[in-house]
Short mmCIF file of C-alpha atoms and ligand atoms in Angstrom, two decimals:
data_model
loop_
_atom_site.label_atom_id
_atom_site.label_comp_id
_atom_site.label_asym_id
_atom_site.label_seq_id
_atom_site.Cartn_x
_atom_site.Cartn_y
_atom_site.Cartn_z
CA UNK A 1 -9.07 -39.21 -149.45
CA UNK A 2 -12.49 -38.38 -148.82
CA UNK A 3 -11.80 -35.19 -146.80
CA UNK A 4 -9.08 -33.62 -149.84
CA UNK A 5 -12.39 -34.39 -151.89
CA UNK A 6 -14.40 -32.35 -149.59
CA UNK A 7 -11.88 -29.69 -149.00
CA UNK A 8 -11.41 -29.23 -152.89
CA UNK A 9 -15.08 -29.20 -153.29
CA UNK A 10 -15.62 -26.17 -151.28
CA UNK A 11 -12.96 -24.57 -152.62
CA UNK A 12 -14.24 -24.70 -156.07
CA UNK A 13 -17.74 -23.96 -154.49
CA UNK A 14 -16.43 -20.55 -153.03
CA UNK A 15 -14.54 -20.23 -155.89
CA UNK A 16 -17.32 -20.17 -157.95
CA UNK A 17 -19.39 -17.82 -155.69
CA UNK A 18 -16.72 -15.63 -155.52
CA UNK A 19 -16.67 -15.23 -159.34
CA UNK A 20 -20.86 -14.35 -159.14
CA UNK A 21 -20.14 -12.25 -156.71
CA UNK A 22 -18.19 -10.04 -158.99
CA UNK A 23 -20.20 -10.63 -162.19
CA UNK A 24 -23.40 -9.65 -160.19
CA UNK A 25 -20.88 -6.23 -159.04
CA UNK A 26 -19.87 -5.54 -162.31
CA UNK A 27 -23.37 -4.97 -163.77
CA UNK A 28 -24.52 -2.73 -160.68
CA UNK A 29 -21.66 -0.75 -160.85
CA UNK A 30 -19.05 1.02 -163.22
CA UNK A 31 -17.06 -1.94 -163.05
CA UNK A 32 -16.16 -3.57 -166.34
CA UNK A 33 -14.57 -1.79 -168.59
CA UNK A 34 -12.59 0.84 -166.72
CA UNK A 35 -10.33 2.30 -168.99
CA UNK A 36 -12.97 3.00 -171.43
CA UNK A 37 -15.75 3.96 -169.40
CA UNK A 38 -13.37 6.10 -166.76
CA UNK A 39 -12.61 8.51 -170.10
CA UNK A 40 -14.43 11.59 -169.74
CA UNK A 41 -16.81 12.16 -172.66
CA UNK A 42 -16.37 15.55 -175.25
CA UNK A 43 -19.61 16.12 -177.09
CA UNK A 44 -19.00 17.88 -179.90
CA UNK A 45 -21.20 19.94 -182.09
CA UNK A 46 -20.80 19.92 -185.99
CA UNK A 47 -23.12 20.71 -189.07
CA UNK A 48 -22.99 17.61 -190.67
CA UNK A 49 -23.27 19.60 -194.34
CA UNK A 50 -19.78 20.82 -195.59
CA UNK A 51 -18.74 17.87 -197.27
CA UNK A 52 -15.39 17.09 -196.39
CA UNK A 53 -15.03 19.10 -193.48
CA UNK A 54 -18.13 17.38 -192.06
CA UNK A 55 -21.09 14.96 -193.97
CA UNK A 56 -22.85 12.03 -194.02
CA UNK A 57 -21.67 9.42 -196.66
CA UNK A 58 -25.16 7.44 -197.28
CA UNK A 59 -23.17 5.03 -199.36
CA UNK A 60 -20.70 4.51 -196.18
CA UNK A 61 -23.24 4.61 -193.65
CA UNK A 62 -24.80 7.03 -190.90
CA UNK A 63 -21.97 8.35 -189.42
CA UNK A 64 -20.78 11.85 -189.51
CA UNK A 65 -17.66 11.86 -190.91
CA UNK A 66 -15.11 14.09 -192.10
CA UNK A 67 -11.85 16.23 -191.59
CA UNK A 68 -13.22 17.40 -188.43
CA UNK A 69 -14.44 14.61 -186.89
CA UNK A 70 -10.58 12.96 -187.57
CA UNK A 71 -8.83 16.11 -186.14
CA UNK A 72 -10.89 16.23 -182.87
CA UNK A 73 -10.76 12.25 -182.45
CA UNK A 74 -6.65 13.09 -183.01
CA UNK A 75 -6.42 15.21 -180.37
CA UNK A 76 -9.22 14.22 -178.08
CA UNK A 77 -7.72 10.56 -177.94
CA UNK A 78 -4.16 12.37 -177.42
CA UNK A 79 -5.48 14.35 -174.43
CA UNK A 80 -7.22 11.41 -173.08
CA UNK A 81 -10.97 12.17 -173.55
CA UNK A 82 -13.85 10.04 -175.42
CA UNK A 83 -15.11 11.83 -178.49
CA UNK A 84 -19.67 12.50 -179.36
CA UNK A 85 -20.45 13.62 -182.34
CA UNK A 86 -23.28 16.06 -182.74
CA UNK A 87 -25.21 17.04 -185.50
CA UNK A 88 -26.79 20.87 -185.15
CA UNK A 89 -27.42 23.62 -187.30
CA UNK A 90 -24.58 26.02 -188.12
CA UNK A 91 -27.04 28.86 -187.07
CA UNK A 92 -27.06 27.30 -183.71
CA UNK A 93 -23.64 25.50 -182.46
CA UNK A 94 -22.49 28.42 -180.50
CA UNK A 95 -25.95 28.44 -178.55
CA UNK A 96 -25.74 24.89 -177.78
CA UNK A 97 -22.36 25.49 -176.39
CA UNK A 98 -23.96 28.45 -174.12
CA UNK A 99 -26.62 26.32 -173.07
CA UNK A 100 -24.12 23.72 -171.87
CA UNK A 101 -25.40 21.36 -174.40
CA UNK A 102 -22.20 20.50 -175.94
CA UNK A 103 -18.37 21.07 -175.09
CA UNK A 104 -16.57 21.83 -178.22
CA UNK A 105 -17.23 23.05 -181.73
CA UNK A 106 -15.90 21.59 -185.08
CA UNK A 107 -17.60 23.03 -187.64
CA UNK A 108 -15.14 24.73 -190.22
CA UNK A 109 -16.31 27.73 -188.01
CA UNK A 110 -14.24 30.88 -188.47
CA UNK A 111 -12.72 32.95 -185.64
CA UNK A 112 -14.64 36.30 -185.65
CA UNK A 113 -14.42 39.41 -183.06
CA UNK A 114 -18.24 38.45 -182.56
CA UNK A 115 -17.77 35.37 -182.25
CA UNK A 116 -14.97 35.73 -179.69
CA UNK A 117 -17.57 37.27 -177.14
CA UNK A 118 -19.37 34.16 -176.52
CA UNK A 119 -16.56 31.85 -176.98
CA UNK A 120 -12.89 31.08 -177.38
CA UNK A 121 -10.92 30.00 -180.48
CA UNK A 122 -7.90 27.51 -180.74
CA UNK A 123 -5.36 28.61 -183.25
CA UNK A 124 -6.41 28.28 -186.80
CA UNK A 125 -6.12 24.69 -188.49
CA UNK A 126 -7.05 25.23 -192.15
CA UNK A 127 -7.43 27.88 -194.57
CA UNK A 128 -10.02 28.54 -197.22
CA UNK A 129 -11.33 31.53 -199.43
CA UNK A 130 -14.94 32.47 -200.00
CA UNK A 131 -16.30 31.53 -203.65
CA UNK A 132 -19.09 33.22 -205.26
CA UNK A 133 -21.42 29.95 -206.86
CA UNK A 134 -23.90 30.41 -209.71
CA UNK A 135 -24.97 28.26 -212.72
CA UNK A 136 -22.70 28.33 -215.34
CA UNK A 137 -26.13 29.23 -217.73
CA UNK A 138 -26.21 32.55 -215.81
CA UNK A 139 -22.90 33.91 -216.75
CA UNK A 140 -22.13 35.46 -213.55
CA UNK A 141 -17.94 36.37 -213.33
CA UNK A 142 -18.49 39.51 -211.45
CA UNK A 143 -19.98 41.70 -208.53
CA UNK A 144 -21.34 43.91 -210.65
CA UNK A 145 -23.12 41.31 -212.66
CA UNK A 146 -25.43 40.67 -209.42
CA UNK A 147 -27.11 43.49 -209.76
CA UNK A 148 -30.72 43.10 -209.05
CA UNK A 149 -30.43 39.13 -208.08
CA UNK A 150 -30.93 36.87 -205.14
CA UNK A 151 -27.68 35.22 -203.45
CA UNK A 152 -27.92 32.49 -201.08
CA UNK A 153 -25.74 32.18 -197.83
CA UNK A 154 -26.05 29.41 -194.31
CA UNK A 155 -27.22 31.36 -191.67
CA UNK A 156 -25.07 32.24 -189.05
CA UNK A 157 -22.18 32.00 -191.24
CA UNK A 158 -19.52 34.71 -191.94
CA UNK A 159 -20.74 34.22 -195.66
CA UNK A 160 -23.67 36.02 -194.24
CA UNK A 161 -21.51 38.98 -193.94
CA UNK A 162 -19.73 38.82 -197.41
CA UNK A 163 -22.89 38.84 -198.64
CA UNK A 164 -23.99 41.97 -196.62
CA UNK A 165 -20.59 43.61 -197.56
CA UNK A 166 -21.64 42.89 -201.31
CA UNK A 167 -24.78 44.62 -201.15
CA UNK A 168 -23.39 47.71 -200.07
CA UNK A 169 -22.02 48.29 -203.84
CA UNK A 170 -24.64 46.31 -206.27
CA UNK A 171 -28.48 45.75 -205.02
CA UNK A 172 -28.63 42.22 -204.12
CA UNK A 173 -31.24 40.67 -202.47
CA UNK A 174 -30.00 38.42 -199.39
CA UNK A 175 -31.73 34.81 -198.52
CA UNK A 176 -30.42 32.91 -195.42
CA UNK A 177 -30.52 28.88 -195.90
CA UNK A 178 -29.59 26.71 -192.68
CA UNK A 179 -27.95 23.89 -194.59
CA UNK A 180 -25.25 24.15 -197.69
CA UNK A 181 -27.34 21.43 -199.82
CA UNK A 182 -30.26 23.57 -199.32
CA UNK A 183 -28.67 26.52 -201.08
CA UNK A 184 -27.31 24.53 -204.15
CA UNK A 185 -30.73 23.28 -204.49
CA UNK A 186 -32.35 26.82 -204.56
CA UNK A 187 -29.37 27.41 -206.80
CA UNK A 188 -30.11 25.19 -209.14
CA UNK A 189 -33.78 25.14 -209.34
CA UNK A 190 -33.57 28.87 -209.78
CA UNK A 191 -35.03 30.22 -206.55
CA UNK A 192 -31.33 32.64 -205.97
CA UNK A 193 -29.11 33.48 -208.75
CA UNK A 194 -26.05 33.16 -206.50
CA UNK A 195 -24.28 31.75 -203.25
CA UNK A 196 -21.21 32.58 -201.19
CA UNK A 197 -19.98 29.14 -199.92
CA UNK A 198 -16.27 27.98 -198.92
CA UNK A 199 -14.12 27.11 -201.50
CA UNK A 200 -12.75 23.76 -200.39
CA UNK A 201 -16.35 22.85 -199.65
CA UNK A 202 -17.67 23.88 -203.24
CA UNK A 203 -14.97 21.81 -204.77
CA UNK A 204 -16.65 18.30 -204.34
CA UNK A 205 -20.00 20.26 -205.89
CA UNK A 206 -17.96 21.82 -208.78
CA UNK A 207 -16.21 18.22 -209.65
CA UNK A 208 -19.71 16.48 -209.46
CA UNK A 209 -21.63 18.70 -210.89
CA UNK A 210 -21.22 20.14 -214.41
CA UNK A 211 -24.18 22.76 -214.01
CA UNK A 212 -22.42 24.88 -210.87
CA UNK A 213 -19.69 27.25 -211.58
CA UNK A 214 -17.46 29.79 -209.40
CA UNK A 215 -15.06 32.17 -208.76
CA UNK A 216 -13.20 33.09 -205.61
CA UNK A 217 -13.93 36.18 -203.55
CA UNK A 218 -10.90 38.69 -203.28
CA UNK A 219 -12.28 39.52 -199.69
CA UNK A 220 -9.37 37.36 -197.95
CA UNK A 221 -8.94 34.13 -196.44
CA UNK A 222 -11.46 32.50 -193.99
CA UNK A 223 -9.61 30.12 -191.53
CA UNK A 224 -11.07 27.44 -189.72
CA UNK A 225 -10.91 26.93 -185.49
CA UNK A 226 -12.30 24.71 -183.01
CA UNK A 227 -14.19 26.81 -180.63
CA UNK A 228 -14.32 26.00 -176.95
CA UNK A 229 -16.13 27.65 -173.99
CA UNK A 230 -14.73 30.95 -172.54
CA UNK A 231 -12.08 30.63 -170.28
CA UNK A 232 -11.68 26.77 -170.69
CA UNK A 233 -8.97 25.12 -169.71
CA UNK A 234 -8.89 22.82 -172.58
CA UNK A 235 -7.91 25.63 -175.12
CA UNK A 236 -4.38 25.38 -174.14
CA UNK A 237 -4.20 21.77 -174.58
CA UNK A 238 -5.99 21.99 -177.64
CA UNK A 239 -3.06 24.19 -178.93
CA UNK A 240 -0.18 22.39 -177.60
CA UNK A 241 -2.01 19.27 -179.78
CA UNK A 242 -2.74 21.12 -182.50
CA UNK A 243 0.73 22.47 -182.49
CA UNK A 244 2.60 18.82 -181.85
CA UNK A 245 0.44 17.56 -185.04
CA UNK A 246 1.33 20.34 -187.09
CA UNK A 247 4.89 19.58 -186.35
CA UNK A 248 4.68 15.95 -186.83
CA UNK A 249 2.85 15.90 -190.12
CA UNK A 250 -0.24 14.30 -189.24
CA UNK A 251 -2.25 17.39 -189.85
CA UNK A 252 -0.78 17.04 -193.09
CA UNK A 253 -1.93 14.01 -193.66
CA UNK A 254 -5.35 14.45 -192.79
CA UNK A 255 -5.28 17.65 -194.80
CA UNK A 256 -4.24 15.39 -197.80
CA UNK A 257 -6.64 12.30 -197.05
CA UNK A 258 -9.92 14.77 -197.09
CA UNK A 259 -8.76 17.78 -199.38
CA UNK A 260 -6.67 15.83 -201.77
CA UNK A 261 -3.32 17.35 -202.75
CA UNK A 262 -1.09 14.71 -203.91
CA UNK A 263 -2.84 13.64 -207.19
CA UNK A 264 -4.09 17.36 -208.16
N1 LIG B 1 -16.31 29.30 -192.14
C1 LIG B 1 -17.63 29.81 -192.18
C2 LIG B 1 -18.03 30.39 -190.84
O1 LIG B 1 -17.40 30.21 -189.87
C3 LIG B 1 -18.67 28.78 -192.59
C4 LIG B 1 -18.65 27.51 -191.82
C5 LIG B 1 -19.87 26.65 -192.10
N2 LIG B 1 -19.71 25.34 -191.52
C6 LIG B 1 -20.58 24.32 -191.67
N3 LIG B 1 -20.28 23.17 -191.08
N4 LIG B 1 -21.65 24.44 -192.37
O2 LIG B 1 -19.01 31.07 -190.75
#
């Protein structure tokens, strides 16, 4: 009797070792959660300002959040990779990605030839026009009509050279802003008479904001890409994602669950 006692003892004893042993393991090492921590991490640059591409909801908490930030956890989870969100200056994302600072770019950023020569685009995901924003007070429904005024555009943008494009016709004095809120506040406390800014952004300001009017640019659509490092491998995949969810309807659906659509 006694010696089954013994024998059951030390078997629980070594048992119970055994189970330290891996505990004490599991917080040197990579051990615990492997399929989580095995992922290989995307860090992602955005400009957390272009409400609903991008923002910060104060009343839903810190987060960035956004159309973007939904389409790259989509296809990042798809391909297998974990998902950081950065928050950077338009002005600056592409540097960052230079500088090896972050992998990927969802910003609502627009494939341009200048662009190209630093990095590479995926196939275009949404479409947009550039509106020309002013206070309704100013009555400004033309080109012409900004003759002699100030108009407002986020550096590093291709609004930057709408507005340069502009100023070849009327005399218009250009001010760069790094952040869109920045520029509706100049806009409103009277510091530029105008701003070029995306129309799908300016909707949420037009609908809250009774003061802001607009009218859309004839100067052609502005489409929106994720931008990757030259050469990377990933751009493919990105494509053959992009493509599947385009197919499948759940770019659709994201389209309709940050843009609206349905009840319009
Ligand atoms: N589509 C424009 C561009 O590529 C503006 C994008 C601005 N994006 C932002 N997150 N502020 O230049």
């Amino acid at each position: 009797m006694k010696k089954w006692l013994l024998l059951l003892m030390s078997i629980l004893v070594v048992g119970l070792l055994a189970a330290c042993g891996t505990n004490g393991n599991d917080e040197e090492g990579t051990g615990s959660g492997d399929q989580t921590e095995d992922k290989q991490v995307l860090r992602m640059g955005t400009s957390a300002d272009y409400p609903p591409f991008e923002y910060i909801d104060t009343e839903v908490g810190e987060e960035i959040i956004g159309f973007d930030i939904d389409l790259a956890k989509a296809i990042t989870e798809e391909l297998g990779y974990e998902l950081e969100v950065q928050d950077i200056d338009f002005g600056s994302l592409i540097t960052a990605m230079d500088a090896g600072n972050i992998d990927l770019i969802l910003a609502g950023m627009t494939p341009t030839e200048e662009r190209l020569e630093q990095v590479d685009f995926t196939d275009i995901y949404y479409a947009a026009n550039h509106m020309l924003v002013s206070l309704k007070d100013s009555n400004i429904s033309s080109i012409e009509e900004l003759e002699g005024k100030t108009v407002g555009v986020q550096l590093g943008s291709i609004q930057v050279d709408q507005a340069e494009a502009i100023a070849e016709e009327v005399n218009i004095t250009i001010e760069n802003r790094d952040r869109i809120p920045q520029l509706i506040q100049e806009l409103k406390a009277g510091r530029i008479d105008a701003a070029i800014i995306e129309d799908t952004v300016m909707k949420g300001y037009l609908e809250s904001d009774e003061e802001l009017t607009g009218f859309t640019l004839d100067s052609g659509e502005e489409g929106s890409a994720i931008a990757l490092p030259k050469d990377s491998e990933l751009t493919e995949e990105f494509n053959r994602v992009l493509a599947e969810m385009k197919e499948n309807g759940e770019l659709d659906a994201l389209i309709v669950k940050w843009f609206g659509g349905e009840e319009e």
